[in-house]
């Protein structure tokens, strides 16, 4: 039993990431955006940890990579698409087309990554194209301009941004892989609790 649990630790962590993303989807549909975003930040943290654990424990395998790829679709493409539509009200034809371009290019990007993986050149690791895990930053950017822009202005900026992000996902430019992940994860975890506190009036 212990060996079975140990061999599946990365997959269990992936499952926790998926659970947090599911909660994020539920909360954004219910109109509780800040709690929703708190959960998606936790999903990001656990999604990053599963790969680290797999490599550290010598458990990196095809199943784990495939599972991680499917969960990335939900975390970084499905959830943002729902948030763009439900919370940010990107509902006109151009906005929906922009969301589809973002979503479709993200799927293409993940499929390519499943085959080609992370590249190395001169001892430096890099992704081909913009990685999908950039999605939480896009949502934060949208949240900022959403509060200070008119609906029309926001719709134009958001739609244009989504189209550009989609294009950059499928381009083959080199995007450096972060060397120090844990400071990013600590910031994401702390930020998630800030969003929870804001949602439930602890701040």
XYZ file of C-alpha atoms in Angstrom:
203
model
C 0.000 0.000 0.000
C 2.791 2.430 0.931
C 4.586 1.731 -2.336
C 1.374 2.298 -4.281
C 0.766 5.621 -2.525
C 4.379 6.709 -2.993
C 4.346 5.855 -6.687
C 1.219 7.966 -7.140
C 2.176 11.008 -5.047
C 2.592 13.282 -8.110
C -0.737 12.069 -9.520
C -2.464 12.726 -6.186
C -1.044 16.253 -6.182
C -2.303 16.673 -9.763
C -5.730 15.553 -8.556
C -5.667 18.183 -5.807
C -4.838 20.831 -8.429
C -7.842 19.665 -10.459
C -10.054 19.810 -7.344
C -9.044 23.414 -6.682
C -9.762 24.287 -10.305
C -13.200 22.647 -10.059
C -13.920 24.747 -6.973
C -12.704 27.830 -8.853
C -15.160 27.106 -11.674
C -18.040 26.619 -9.224
C -17.255 29.841 -7.373
C -16.899 31.969 -10.511
C -20.245 30.685 -11.814
C -21.810 31.530 -8.443
C -20.448 35.076 -8.728
C -17.749 34.759 -6.051
C -14.850 35.802 -8.244
C -12.223 36.588 -5.609
C -12.627 33.213 -3.905
C -12.612 31.637 -7.341
C -9.313 33.276 -8.219
C -7.891 32.228 -4.847
C -8.641 28.615 -5.744
C -7.103 28.909 -9.209
C -3.899 30.245 -7.646
C -3.804 27.182 -5.391
C -4.429 25.012 -8.451
C -1.411 26.687 -10.066
C 0.728 25.917 -7.001
C -0.209 22.231 -6.892
C 0.130 21.925 -10.661
C 3.715 23.153 -10.373
C 4.439 20.852 -7.428
C 3.349 17.661 -9.187
C 6.093 17.948 -11.803
C 8.692 18.822 -9.176
C 7.712 15.806 -7.068
C 7.690 13.492 -10.076
C 11.250 14.469 -10.964
C 12.476 14.458 -7.349
C 11.035 11.006 -6.627
C 12.064 9.539 -9.962
C 8.417 9.023 -10.923
C 8.322 11.014 -14.145
C 6.433 8.928 -16.712
C 4.142 9.186 -19.746
C 0.957 8.769 -17.706
C 1.887 11.573 -15.322
C 2.800 13.899 -18.172
C -0.450 13.119 -19.999
C -2.488 13.644 -16.813
C -0.743 16.941 -16.171
C -1.490 18.062 -19.724
C -5.209 17.322 -19.397
C -5.383 19.148 -16.074
C -3.576 22.119 -17.623
C -6.420 22.364 -20.147
C -8.898 22.812 -17.301
C -6.727 25.030 -15.095
C -5.355 27.415 -17.673
C -7.848 27.335 -20.546
C -11.313 26.183 -19.451
C -11.391 28.172 -16.203
C -10.136 31.437 -17.773
C -12.602 31.078 -20.659
C -15.466 30.732 -18.168
C -14.176 33.680 -16.106
C -13.877 35.858 -19.214
C -17.477 35.100 -20.144
C -19.174 34.994 -16.734
C -17.296 37.576 -14.665
C -15.803 39.940 -17.225
C -18.899 39.791 -19.462
C -17.017 39.261 -22.711
C -20.154 38.149 -24.498
C -20.338 39.902 -27.873
C -19.298 38.189 -31.113
C -15.762 39.615 -31.269
C -15.126 38.796 -27.603
C -16.372 35.225 -28.008
C -14.170 34.824 -31.077
C -11.197 36.163 -29.088
C -11.892 33.694 -26.266
C -12.065 30.864 -28.808
C -8.748 31.914 -30.360
C -7.156 31.989 -26.891
C -8.677 28.597 -26.047
C -7.880 26.945 -29.378
C -4.301 28.196 -29.511
C -3.813 27.042 -25.927
C -4.994 23.530 -26.841
C -2.642 23.513 -29.831
C 0.199 24.741 -27.602
C -0.375 21.964 -25.048
C -0.604 19.277 -27.742
C 2.710 20.440 -29.183
C 4.263 20.505 -25.719
C 3.176 16.894 -25.103
C 5.244 15.879 -28.128
C 8.201 18.270 -27.999
C 8.521 19.049 -24.287
C 10.889 21.610 -22.785
C 13.886 22.498 -24.936
C 17.478 23.021 -23.799
C 20.102 25.224 -25.396
C 23.459 26.126 -23.855
C 22.327 24.617 -20.532
C 19.290 26.903 -20.482
C 15.793 25.448 -20.523
C 13.004 27.136 -22.413
C 9.451 26.661 -23.659
C 8.474 27.019 -27.282
C 5.922 29.803 -27.288
C 4.095 31.432 -24.418
C 3.137 28.775 -21.818
C -0.518 28.426 -20.836
C 0.257 28.879 -17.138
C 0.464 32.608 -17.891
C -3.357 32.642 -17.654
C -3.625 33.796 -13.999
C -1.514 36.852 -14.858
C -3.843 37.653 -17.753
C -6.825 37.434 -15.403
C -5.110 39.777 -12.923
C -4.429 42.248 -15.731
C -8.067 42.068 -16.810
C -9.214 42.571 -13.224
C -7.160 45.752 -12.996
C -8.391 47.348 -16.221
C -11.951 46.099 -15.610
C -12.202 48.318 -12.539
C -10.925 51.463 -14.260
C -12.338 51.221 -17.787
C -15.712 51.584 -19.445
C -17.326 48.393 -20.712
C -16.549 49.256 -24.339
C -12.910 50.084 -23.665
C -12.426 46.980 -21.552
C -13.991 44.745 -24.199
C -11.659 46.083 -26.899
C -8.534 45.773 -24.725
C -9.457 42.310 -23.421
C -10.391 40.919 -26.834
C -7.210 42.251 -28.428
C -5.117 40.865 -25.572
C -6.645 37.388 -25.861
C -5.976 37.258 -29.598
C -2.357 38.340 -29.086
C -1.848 35.843 -26.256
C -3.219 33.072 -28.465
C -0.824 33.991 -31.268
C 2.152 34.088 -28.895
C 1.208 30.655 -27.560
C 1.631 29.015 -30.957
C 4.704 30.951 -32.091
C 8.039 29.161 -31.706
C 9.974 31.868 -29.859
C 11.991 30.897 -26.784
C 10.317 31.577 -23.446
C 12.806 30.953 -20.587
C 11.796 28.389 -17.984
C 11.883 30.031 -14.528
C 14.889 28.840 -12.548
C 13.518 29.612 -9.093
C 9.976 28.293 -8.843
C 9.416 28.241 -5.088
C 9.398 32.040 -4.559
C 6.716 32.220 -7.258
C 4.709 29.489 -5.526
C 5.000 31.239 -2.154
C 3.748 34.495 -3.677
C 0.871 32.655 -5.377
C -0.096 30.903 -2.128
C 0.000 34.129 -0.106
C -1.978 35.914 -2.820
C -4.642 33.216 -2.773
C -5.332 33.889 0.905
C -5.527 37.616 0.189
C -8.228 36.938 -2.392
C -10.095 34.640 0.014
C -9.917 37.339 2.687
C -11.226 39.954 0.269
C -14.096 37.716 -0.816
C -15.207 36.944 2.716
C -14.580 40.434 4.139
C -11.579 39.582 6.288
C -9.739 42.578 4.812
